[in-house]
Backbone as a ProteinNet text record, in pm:
[ID]
protein_1_A
[PRIMARY]
XXXXXXXXXXXXXXXXXXXXXXXXXXXXXXXXXXXXXXXXXXXXXXXXXXXXXXXXXXXXXXXXXXXXXXXXXXXXXXXXXXXXXXXXXXXXXXXXXXXXXXXXXXXXXXXXXXXXXXXXXXXXXXXXXXXXXXXXXXXXXXXXXXXXXXXXXXXXXXXXXXXXXXXXXXXXXXXXXXXXXXXXXXXXXXXXXXXXXXXXXXXXXXXXXXXXXXXXXXXXXXXXXXXXXXXXXXXXXXXX
[TERTIARY]
9097.4	9090.8	8951.5	8899.5	8770.2	8783.7	8675.4	8684	8702.3	8648.7	8670.7	8817.4	8882.1	9024.2	9108.5	9066.4	9138	9137.8	9026.8	9009.1	9053	9066.2	9090.1	9225.9	9322.3	9451.9	9448.1	9344	9336.3	9214.2	9109	8983.8	8942	8872.3	8818.3	8697.9	8668.1	8552.2	8424.4	8414.5	8296.9	8283	8393.2	8387.8	8355.1	8407.5	8379	8231	8173	8030.9	7944.4	7986.6	7910.2	7914.6	8031.8	8044.5	7962.9	7958.7	7877.1	7730	7683.2	7542.4	7503.7	7597.8	7571.3	7597.6	7629.6	7657.3	7775.5	7875.3	7992.6	8115.9	8096.6	8203.3	8162.7	8241.9	8207.5	8313.6	8267.7	8355.7	8313.8	8404.1	8372.7	8243	8225.7	8111.2	7983.4	7984.6	7863.1	7877.2	7774.7	7782.3	7798.7	7885.5	7909.1	7792.5	7747.4	7636.3	7682.8	7805.5	7856	8005.3	8050.3	8192	8270.3	8199.5	8264.8	8299.6	8259.7	8285.9	8436	8477.3	8617.6	8652	8760.8	8799.8	8950.2	8991.5	9132.9	9152.4	9225.3	9240.8	9327.1	9396.4	9467.2	9369.7	9255.1	9156.1	9035.2	9008.4	8886.7	8919.6	8834	8845.3	8762.3	8828.1	8760.2	8773.7	8660.2	8658.5	8583.6	8630.7	8557.6	8549.5	8427.9	8401.3	8473.7	8474.7	8533.3	8683	8749.3	8894.6	8932.8	9042.9	9086.7	9121.3	9080.4	9113.5	9261	9318.7	9458.6	9479.6	9598.2	9629.2	9657.8	9608.4	9646.3	9728.9	9801.1	9879.6	9866.6	9777.7	9759.7	9812.4	9840.9	9892.2	9797.5	9787.7	9702.7	9777.9	9787.1	9853.9	9767.9	9777.3	9717.1	9829.8	9818.8	9921.2	9868	9952.2	9918.5	9976.2	9892.8	9939	9968.3	10086.1	10114.9	10064.3	10053.8	10023.7	10143.7	10115.8	10222.8	10258.9	10206	10232.1	10103	10117.3	10000.6	9964.3	9834.9	9786.2	9791.3	9909.2	9931.2	10046	10049.7	10158.8	10290.8	10281.7	10402.2	10365.9	10459.3	10437.6	10573.7	10581.5	10709.9	10748.2	10650.7	10679.5	10673.8	10593.4	10572	10598.4	10632.7	10643.2	10503.6	10499	10371.6	10360.5	10238.6	10217.7	10298.2	10325.1	10397.9	10547.3	10596	10734.8	10759.2	10651.7	10665.1	10695.2	10664.7	10685	10831.4	10873.9	11008.6	11014.6	11134.6	11150.4	11100.1	11105.6	11058.4	10906.1	10836.3	10689.5	10631.4	10709.2	10656.3	10642.1	10532.9	10520.8	10433.5	10441.9	10374	10222.5	10167.1	10021.3	9955.6	10030.1	9974.4	9865.8	9769.9	9649.9	9610.3	9589.5	9541.5	9389.5	9325.7	9179.5	9124.4	9079.6	9023.6	9128.5	9126.8	9226.6	9211.4	9326.1	9328.7	9405.6	9353.7	9421.2	9560.8	9644.8	9782.9	9787.9	9693.9	9696	9607.9	9560	9480.3	9564.3	9555	9631.2	9535.6	9595	9512.7	9520.4	9416.4	9412.6	9400	9486.5	9481.2	9506.3	9416.1	9432.4	9503.1	9613.4	9691.3	9693.7	9670.7	9666.3	9710	9744.5	9766.1	9649.9	9539.3	9414.6	9326	9354	9283.1	9132.4	9078.7	8932.7	8868.5	8938.6	8884.3	8869.8	8973.9	8966.1	8849.1	8829.1	8715.7	8584.1	8576.4	8453.8	8420.8	8520.2	8496	8463.3	8511.3	8487.3	8363.3	8302.3	8182.9	8071.5	7999.1	7892.9	7791.3	7765.2	7667.9	7717.5	7848.1	7903.3	7869.6	7855.2	7819.6	7914.6	8044.6	8142.5	8160.5	8144.3	8148.4	8291.8	8322.1	8450.6	8427.7	8513.8	8501.4	8627.6	8606.3	8716.2	8712.2	8831.4	8847.2	8869.7	8786.7	8788.7	8813.9	8898.9	8921	8885.3	8797.9	8753.8	8785	8777.4	8823.1	8711.5	8604.8	8494.5	8402.4	8291.3	8199.8	8115.7	8076.7	7983.4	7855.5	7747.8	7624	7549	7471.5	7405.1	7310.9	7261.8	7167.5	7236.5	7372.3	7443.4	7431.5	7435.3	7418.7	7290.7	7183.1	7055.6	7065	7133.4	7148.4	7232.5	7339.2	7422.6	7344.5	7261.8	7181.4	7077.6	7028.2	6931.5	6998.8	7122.4	7196.6	7236.1	7365.2	7415.1	7394.3	7352.3	7329.9	7438.4	7509.2	7613.3	7551.4	7634.2	7587.1	7534.9	7589	7542.3	7414	7359	7232.2	7246.5	7370.8	7388.7	7362	7279.3	7250.7	7325.6	7407.6	7485.1	7394.3	7441.6	7373.1	7386.3	7297.6	7305.8	7443	7490.4	7617.5	7595.5	7676.7	7665.1	7773.6	7732.2	7825	7815.8	7930.8	7938.1	8028.6	7972.7	8050.6	8119.7	8252.8	8328.9	8358.3	8388.3	8402.5	8384.2	8329.3	8305	8346.8	8406.7	8451.9	8449.7	8451.1	8441.4	8549.2	8669.6	8779.9	8821.6	8780.3	8821.4	8728.1	8685.8	8597.2	8646.3	8604.9	8647.1	8525.4	8527	8412.3	8456.4	8366.4	8379.7	8269.3	8302.7	8202.1	8216.5	8103.8	8100.3	8009.7	8058.5	7980.5	8019.3	7927.8	7951.1	7988.2	7971.6	8007.2	8156.8	8205.6	8346.4	8370.4	8289.3	8308.9	8439.3	8488.1	8613.2	8603.8	8694.6	8697.3	8562.7	8490.9	8353.3	8344	8426.3	8416.5	8444.6	8546.8	8580.2	8465.3	8404.7	8294.1	8171.6	8149.4	8033.4	8044.9	8164.9	8181.1	8181.9	8235.8	8227.7	8082.3	7997.2	7855.3	7785.5	7843.6	7781.9	7865.6	7960.9	8026.6	8158.8	8219.8	8350.7	8445.8	8575.5	8677.6	8751.9	8773.9	8850.8	8998.2	9060.8	9204	9285.3	9218.7	9287.2	9186.2	9229.5	9140	9218.7	9162.7	9231.3	9129.7	9153.7	9062.5	9103.3	9008.7	9038.6	8970.6	8881.4	8815.6	8772.7	8788.7	8741.4	8671.7	8538.4	8463.8	8490.7	8530.4	8556.5	8697.3	8783.2	8922.5	8940.9	9009.3	9034.5	9182.4	9211.4	9349.5	9419.7	9534.7	9618.1	9705	9668.6	9738.8	9880.4	9913.4	10050.9	10143.4	10082.7	10162	10204.5	10331.8	10374.8	10333.8	10335	10307.6	10407.2	10353.1	10436.1	10463.5	10423.1	10444.2	10322.9	10343.6	10236.7	10256.9	10152	10158.9	10056.9	10075.3	9978.1	9853.8	9752	9628	9643.3	9579.9	9572.4	9472.8	9469.4	9373.5	9230.4	9205	9071.1	9036.3	9131.9	9107.5	9089.4	9158.2	9137.3	8994.5	8943.6	8804.4	8708	8738.6	8654.6	8654.8	8770.7	8779.7	8692.2	8691.7	8607.1	8460.6	8419	8279.2	8245.8	8339.8	8318	8302.3	8383.9	8373.1	8236.8	8191.1	8061.3	7947.3	7961.9	7854.9	7846.4	7958.3	7960.2	7954.5	7947.2	7948.7	7810.9
9571.3	9444.2	9424.8	9301.8	9273.1	9291.6	9340.9	9373	9248.9	9133.9	9013.3	8970.5	8988.8	8957.7	9052.8	9177.7	9276.8	9242.1	9188.5	9169.3	9032.4	8933.7	8796.8	8778	8866	8852	8892	8965.1	9011.6	8958.9	8923.3	8880.5	8743.9	8668.9	8540.9	8566.3	8465.3	8477.8	8499.8	8432.9	8446.5	8588.7	8649.1	8786.1	8886.3	8859.7	8949.5	8947.4	8827	8815.5	8878.8	8863.2	8922.9	9075.6	9129.8	9275.1	9326.7	9249	9288.3	9291	9186.4	9179	9293.3	9336.6	9445.5	9583.4	9586.1	9712.4	9786	9708.2	9764.8	9767.6	9737.2	9756.5	9876.9	9982.2	10108.4	10145.2	10195.1	10252.4	10396.2	10487.1	10630.1	10660.7	10593.9	10621.8	10549.3	10470.9	10401	10250.9	10186.4	10041.7	9961.8	9863	9774.8	9677.4	9654.1	9562.1	9425.3	9418.4	9291.8	9282.6	9163.6	9141.7	9133.5	9130.5	9129.2	9270.2	9371.4	9509.5	9534.2	9602.1	9633.9	9765.9	9767.8	9888.5	9910.5	10032.6	10067.3	10163.4	10122.7	10205.6	10328.9	10335.1	10458.4	10565.4	10521.8	10615.4	10631.4	10532.2	10531.2	10499.5	10548.9	10513.9	10388.7	10282.9	10155.8	10123.4	10107.3	10077.1	9946.7	9869.5	9752	9760.7	9762.8	9776.5	9897.7	10005.7	10132.3	10143.8	10038.8	10039.6	10039.8	10109	10111	9970.5	9940.6	9812.1	9810.3	9691.4	9683.5	9764.1	9818.7	9903.1	9819.6	9870.7	9815.1	9919.9	9879.5	9974	9937.3	10010.4	9989.3	10109.9	10088.3	10193.9	10213.6	10338.3	10372.5	10472.2	10439.5	10529.3	10549.6	10669.1	10698.1	10700.7	10614.1	10599.8	10650.3	10722.8	10762.9	10657.3	10560.3	10446.4	10490	10455.1	10480.5	10366.7	10392.4	10285.2	10191.9	10065.4	9970	9885.8	9917.1	9834.9	9762.9	9648.8	9567.7	9581.5	9564	9568.2	9426.4	9388	9253.1	9259.9	9163.5	9160.5	9119.1	9036.3	8999.1	8957.6	8976	8940.3	8912	8806.3	8766.4	8847.2	8917.2	8987.9	9139.3	9190.2	9334	9385.9	9514	9580.7	9587.6	9586.5	9595.4	9729.5	9761.5	9887.5	9891.4	9774.4	9771.5	9797.5	9787.5	9823	9972.6	10051	10195.4	10230.2	10138.1	10165.9	10149.3	10228.1	10211.4	10083.9	10034.7	9912.5	9932.8	10055.8	10083.2	10073.2	10100.2	10098.9	9964.8	9884.9	9758.3	9656.4	9579.6	9462.3	9359.6	9231.8	9126.3	9128.6	9210.5	9215.2	9326.3	9392.4	9503.8	9457.5	9546.8	9513.2	9636.6	9620.7	9730.1	9725.3	9833.3	9837.4	9877.9	9780.5	9809.7	9798.4	9688.3	9661.9	9758.7	9807.3	9882.8	9800.6	9797	9723.6	9780.7	9700.9	9743.9	9873.2	9890.2	10010.2	10122.3	10108.8	10211.9	10279.6	10410.7	10486.2	10546.4	10614.9	10690.8	10648.4	10683.5	10671.2	10525.7	10487.6	10354.4	10366.8	10311.9	10308.1	10178.3	10190.7	10075	10070.1	9951.7	9937.1	9796.1	9779.7	9645.7	9602.5	9676.8	9642.2	9567.7	9438	9358.5	9357.1	9339.1	9339.8	9468.7	9580.8	9707.3	9703.9	9652	9643.3	9559.6	9445.1	9358.3	9431.2	9504.2	9575.9	9682	9756.7	9865	9812.6	9692.2	9637.5	9550	9521	9436	9505.9	9432.1	9495	9572.3	9529	9599	9734.9	9759.6	9886.9	10001.2	9971.2	10071	10191.5	10165.5	10274	10319.3	10449.1	10502.6	10530.6	10492.3	10522	10613.2	10712.3	10804.3	10796.3	10788.8	10774.1	10885.8	10930.6	11016.7	10924.4	10941.5	10848.7	10923.4	10866.8	10915.8	10802.9	10831	10727.8	10771.2	10675.8	10699.9	10740.6	10795.7	10836	10934.9	10967.9	11066.3	11007.1	11093.5	11056.3	11136	11066.7	11132.8	11185	11291	11356.9	11266.1	11158.1	11070.5	10969.6	10963.1	10860.4	10876.4	10998.3	11007.8	10941.7	10959.8	10896.6	10744.9	10697.8	10554.2	10490.9	10558.8	10508.4	10510.7	10611.1	10620.7	10509.5	10467.2	10357.2	10223.7	10209	10084	10021.4	10031.2	9976	9824	9771.4	9627.3	9569.2	9467.5	9401.5	9301	9250.8	9156.7	9027.7	8989.2	8865.7	8885.2	9007.6	9035.5	9096.4	9102.5	9159.9	9309.9	9357.6	9500.3	9560.4	9660.5	9726.7	9809.1	9832.3	9925.5	10066.6	10157.4	10294.7	10357.1	10432.8	10504.7	10647.5	10738.9	10879.4	10911.1	10955	10992.6	11143.1	11209.4	11352.2	11370.2	11412.7	11433.6	11569.2	11568.5	11692.9	11754.6	11670.4	11718.4	11600.3	11627.5	11520.2	11565.3	11472.9	11499.1	11366.7	11371.4	11247.4	11144	11189.2	11094.8	11075.9	11164.6	11153	11233.4	11171.3	11237.9	11211.2	11298	11287.4	11296.6	11216.6	11215.5	11172	11193.8	11139.5	11036.6	10925.1	10824.5	10784.9	10781.8	10740.7	10620.2	10515.7	10393.8	10325	10243.3	10171.5	10025.5	9978	9839.7	9828.1	9704.7	9683.2	9554	9528.1	9407	9416.6	9302.1	9296.1	9378.6	9475.5	9564	9633.1	9663	9710.2	9841.1	9940.3	10070.1	10054.1	9977.6	9957	9887.8	9788.7	9716.2	9806.3	9895.8	9985.9	10076.7	10128.1	10215.7	10136.3	10015	9931	9903.2	9891	9862.8	9977.5	10098.3	10212.7	10254.8	10167.4	10186.4	10259.8	10282.8	10348.4	10266.8	10287.2	10213.9	10309.1	10265.1	10343.9	10337.8	10454.9	10460	10508.3	10568.4	10611.4	10612	10554.8	10543.6	10577.1	10668.8	10713.4	10728.9	10660.8	10675.9	10800	10889.3	11014.3	11023.1	10927.9	10930.1	10789.6	10758.1	10632.4	10666.9	10652.3	10696.4	10843.6	10882	11023.6	11068.4	10973.8	11007.2	11052.4	11164.8	11218.5	11210.6	11191.7	11185.3	11317.2	11307.6	11424.5	11449.3	11551.6	11575.3	11628.8	11659.7	11701	11579.4	11461	11338.5	11296.4	11284.6	11233.2	11086	11038.6	10896.3	10811.7	10711.7	10622.9	10671.4	10794.6	10848.8	10817.1	10822.9	10794.8	10877.8	10887.3	10958.9	10900.8	10929.5	10889	10975.8	10934.4	11010.3	11135.3	11243.2	11363.7	11341.2	11432.2	11422.2	11422.2	11504.8	11510.2	11378.2	11319.1	11191.2	11078	11084.8	10985.4	10992.9	11116.2	11133	11078.8	11102	11050	10898	10838.5	10692.6	10637.6	10703.8	10661.2	10664.7	10775.1	10786.2	10679.3	10650	10547.7	10410.1	10382.6	10255.7	10242.5	10349.9	10346.6	10328.7	10391.3	10385.1	10249.5	10174.9	10049.3	9925.4	9942	9821.4	9757.7
11263.4	11333.8	11392.7	11382.8	11446.1	11597.1	11656.9	11798.7	11885.8	11842.6	11922	11916.8	11800	11789.3	11873.1	11878.3	11957.6	12105.7	12153.6	12297.3	12348.3	12258.4	12305.8	12374	12345.4	12410.7	12558.1	12596.5	12735	12809	12736.8	12800.4	12746.8	12830	12784.6	12694.7	12613.1	12523.8	12604.5	12718.5	12803.6	12855.1	12899.8	12950.5	12840.5	12721.1	12608.9	12574.4	12567.9	12535.7	12643.9	12770.1	12878.9	12871.3	12842	12829.1	12711.9	12602.8	12487.4	12524.7	12593.8	12632.4	12725.7	12810.5	12904.9	12844.3	12712.8	12642	12705.6	12747.5	12813.8	12723.8	12595.6	12497.1	12412.4	12421.2	12355.5	12252.6	12138.9	12037.1	12016.8	12054.2	12050.3	12124.2	12237.4	12324.1	12289.2	12180	12137	12163.3	12220.5	12246.1	12117.5	12122.3	12007.7	11995.1	11873.3	11849.4	11802.3	11749.4	11697.2	11722.7	11762.8	11785.7	11655.1	11543.8	11412.8	11365.2	11441	11400.3	11389.8	11284	11261.4	11329.6	11407.9	11480.3	11466.9	11496.7	11500.1	11616.4	11716.9	11836.4	11810.8	11696.4	11660.5	11612.7	11562.4	11508.5	11599.2	11683	11763.7	11909.7	11999.6	12141.1	12165.9	12210.1	12235.3	12384.1	12451.4	12594.5	12618.8	12713.3	12760.3	12911.4	12963	13106.6	13162.6	13084.6	13128.4	13112.1	13064.1	13049.1	12901.3	12868	12727.8	12677.8	12556	12494.1	12457	12434.4	12390.5	12262.5	12247.7	12133	12007.5	11895.4	11765.7	11693.4	11595	11515.9	11369.8	11300.4	11157.4	11080.8	10954.3	10868.3	10750.3	10706.9	10593	10506.5	10377	10284	10159.1	10102.2	9972.7	9870	9770.4	9666.9	9533.4	9460.3	9323.9	9230.1	9194.6	9114.2	8970.4	8919.6	8778.5	8690.2	8563.6	8468.5	8459.5	8428.7	8406	8525.8	8643.6	8761.3	8800.2	8864.4	8896.1	9043.7	9071.3	9208.9	9263.5	9307.1	9359.2	9458.5	9550.3	9647.6	9583.5	9479.5	9406.7	9265.1	9173.5	9033.6	8971.3	8892.6	8836	8712.1	8652.1	8527.2	8539.2	8633.7	8641.5	8782.3	8788.8	8918.7	8981.8	9113.7	9184.6	9257.1	9298.4	9371.2	9500.4	9558.6	9684.7	9665.7	9542.7	9515.7	9533.6	9536	9556.6	9701.9	9795	9936.6	9976	10073	10125.7	10208.5	10231.1	10310.5	10453.1	10502.7	10638.5	10648.8	10538.9	10541.5	10496.6	10427.5	10376.1	10487.9	10482.7	10569.7	10498.5	10534.1	10457.5	10467.3	10555.4	10571.1	10491	10405.1	10329.7	10233.1	10212.4	10135.3	10055.8	9926	9841.8	9837.1	9878.2	9885	9748.9	9674.2	9543	9434.1	9362.4	9259.1	9142	9090.6	8966.2	8862.6	8739.5	8633	8608.3	8541.8	8516.2	8436	8342.7	8259.6	8314.8	8438.7	8503.2	8611.2	8616.8	8715.7	8818.6	8917.9	9010.4	9155.2	9228.4	9373.7	9418.4	9513.4	9571.4	9721.3	9800.8	9945.8	9983	10054.8	10098.2	10250.1	10306	10451.1	10490.3	10616.8	10670.8	10757.8	10747.8	10816.7	10716.9	10699.9	10599.6	10615.2	10737.7	10753.4	10707	10723.8	10675.2	10523.8	10455.5	10310.5	10265.1	10330.6	10296.5	10320.1	10430.9	10465	10361.1	10315.5	10220.5	10080.8	10048.8	9915.3	9907.2	10022.1	10020.6	9942.1	9857.8	9777.3	9859.7	9982.5	10066	10112.3	10103.1	10149.5	10053.9	9925.2	9823.6	9825.6	9837.4	9834.3	9689.5	9666.4	9530.9	9486.4	9362.5	9300.1	9180.1	9160.9	9048.2	8962.4	8830.9	8735.8	8631.8	8593.3	8476.3	8356.5	8253.5	8139.9	8010.2	7925.8	7790.2	7695.5	7597.5	7503.4	7360.4	7267.6	7130.5	7034.4	7084.2	6998.2	7068.6	7005.4	7064.4	7177.8	7270.3	7376.8	7355.4	7325.8	7288.7	7411	7395.5	7508.2	7587.7	7526.3	7596.4	7688.6	7685	7760.7	7913.1	7969.1	8114.7	8164.4	8089.8	8127.7	8115.4	8012.5	7991.3	8103.9	8142.6	8252.2	8384	8402	8524.4	8529.9	8415.4	8410.4	8439.7	8390.5	8411.9	8279.1	8245.8	8120.3	8118.6	8003.2	7987.6	7897.6	7947.3	7869.8	7772.1	7680	7579.1	7641	7756.6	7820.7	7900.5	7896.4	7964.1	8102	8155.3	8288.5	8285.2	8379.1	8388.9	8506.9	8477.6	8581.9	8672.8	8792.7	8880.8	8824.1	8862.2	8810.6	8836	8738.6	8749.3	8701	8752.8	8712.5	8610.6	8493.4	8387	8363.3	8367.3	8337.4	8216.9	8104.9	7983.4	7993.7	7985.4	7997.3	7861	7764.5	7627.2	7533.7	7416.6	7320.5	7181.6	7107.8	6971.6	6896.3	6762.4	6684.5	6716.8	6749	6769.2	6914.4	7001.7	7141.7	7231.2	7342.4	7437.6	7579.2	7668.9	7809	7899.8	8008.5	8098.5	8237.4	8332.8	8467.7	8487.1	8550.1	8582.1	8728.4	8797.9	8938.8	8951	9019.6	9035.1	9165.4	9215.1	9340.1	9316.2	9192.6	9159.7	9131.3	9128.6	9100.1	9025.8	8923	8842.6	8762.5	8718.3	8643.6	8515.5	8498.8	8380.9	8358.6	8464.2	8446.8	8368.9	8405.3	8338.4	8188.9	8154.9	8014.1	7940.3	8005	7942	7925.7	8019.5	8009.7	7888.2	7863.6	7747.6	7616.9	7620.7	7501	7464.4	7565.8	7542.2	7470.5	7476.5	7406.8	7286.5	7245.1	7116.8	7115.3	7232.3	7234.5	7322.9	7300.9	7375.3	7468.2	7591	7687.3	7649.3	7633.2	7601.5	7722.1	7819.9	7941.4	8056.2	8170.5	8285.4	8411.8	8490.6	8611.6	8724.4	8836.4	8950.9	9029.9	9048.9	9118	9254.4	9284	9414.8	9454.2	9582.8	9640	9769.9	9771.8	9888.7	9913.1	10034.9	10063.4	10025	9983.2	9956	9811.8	9795	9662.3	9629.3	9502.9	9458.4	9488.2	9552	9579.7	9456.8	9380.3	9254.1	9276.1	9399.6	9429.3	9444.5	9454.5	9462	9321	9293.9	9163.1	9147.8	9025.2	9003.4	9084	9154.1	9233.4	9374.2	9406.6	9541	9628.6	9758.7	9853	9979.5	10059.5	10187.2	10283.5	10412.1	10512.5	10508.4	10579.8	10583.2	10667.9	10625	10706.5	10819.7	10915.7	11026.1	10972.4	10872	10812.4	10745.5	10675.4	10608	10708.5	10821.6	10926.2	10979.3	10996.7	11039.6	10935.4	10808.2	10700.3	10699.5	10730.6	10735.3	10847.3	10962.3	11074	11033.4	10969.9	10925.8	10822.6	10735.4	10632.4	10698.7	10797.9	10870.3	10936.2	10997	11066.1	10964.9	10848.2	10748.2	10681.2	10676.7	10601.4	10689.8	10819.4	10905.4	10912.8
[MASK]
++++++++++++++++++++++++++++++++++++++++++++++++++++++++++++++++++++++++++++++++++++++++++++++++++++++++++++++++++++++++++++++++++++++++++++++++++++++++++++++++++++++++++++++++++++++++++++++++++++++++++++++++++++++++++++++++++++++++++++++++

């Protein structure tokens, strides 16, 4: 939640601005520089003029998305990622941070803290995503350098640098890891098509500091650990 939204139920806009100017709004002991800053009082200590700010209650889950379901709040033809949640955990404000295609599986962060999702997906945040990729042809040794330079699509668009790690290569099937900070539509698939191979399997295994929990079956989810909550705080600070 934006800090100005958090405080408006208890303080006037004038008092909030005055406290900001006097550096009397603190998040984890540091003065706030902008009222647009996103905070969560479950994860951070928020003080205004020495007093605790009103409490917020947000939820964060890591979901192991299976293939065949869509990243949408509702769909008339396909199951959605939110169908995996129990009725006790579902609420209408849920937000999937970073869309995965229907045929893509892997790590998905789900929250009801919408501003956080927007913040993490903003191009200026440069949050890195890592995917396990299986393609239908060979991956040549020069490709990591080409991906690092920036793959160029047929329409002339040049991608930002990406890190490609070839794990195994063969004439009919190859496997690799790719890490990138961009999130264009079908970008990973288009990048490999640009070098002559087609993606046959795509799985996101990391989003920022969060890694896929391989103990989670497809369709299962869990809350963040204490360590992951700390990582989320650091990620928020790095991307604001």
